[in-house]
PDB file of C-alpha atoms in Angstrom:
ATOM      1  CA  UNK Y   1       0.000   0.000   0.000  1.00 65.00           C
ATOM      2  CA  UNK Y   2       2.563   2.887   1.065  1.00 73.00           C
ATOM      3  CA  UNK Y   3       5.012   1.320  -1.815  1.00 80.00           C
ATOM      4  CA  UNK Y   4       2.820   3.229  -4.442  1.00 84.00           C
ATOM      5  CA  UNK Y   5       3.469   6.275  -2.575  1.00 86.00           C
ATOM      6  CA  UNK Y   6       7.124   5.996  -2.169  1.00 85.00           C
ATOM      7  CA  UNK Y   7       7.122   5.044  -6.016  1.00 87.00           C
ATOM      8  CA  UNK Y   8       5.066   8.075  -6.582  1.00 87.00           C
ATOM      9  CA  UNK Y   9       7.254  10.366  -4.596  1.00 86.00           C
ATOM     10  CA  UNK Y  10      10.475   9.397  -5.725  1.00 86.00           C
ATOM     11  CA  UNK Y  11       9.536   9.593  -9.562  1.00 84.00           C
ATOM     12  CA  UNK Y  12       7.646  12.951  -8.769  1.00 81.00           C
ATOM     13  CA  UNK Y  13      11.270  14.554  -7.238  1.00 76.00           C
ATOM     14  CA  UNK Y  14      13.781  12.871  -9.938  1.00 66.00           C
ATOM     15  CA  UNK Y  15      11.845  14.677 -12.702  1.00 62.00           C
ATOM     16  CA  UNK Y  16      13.271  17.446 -11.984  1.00 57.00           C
TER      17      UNK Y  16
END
């Protein structure tokens, strides 16, 4: 469940 998250947040601050 929080894995989506983490996925989520790491992809959403390395697109910078």
């Amino acid at each position: 469940m929080e894995y989506n998250v983490i996925y989520i947040f790491y992809h959403n601050t390395t697109t910078i």
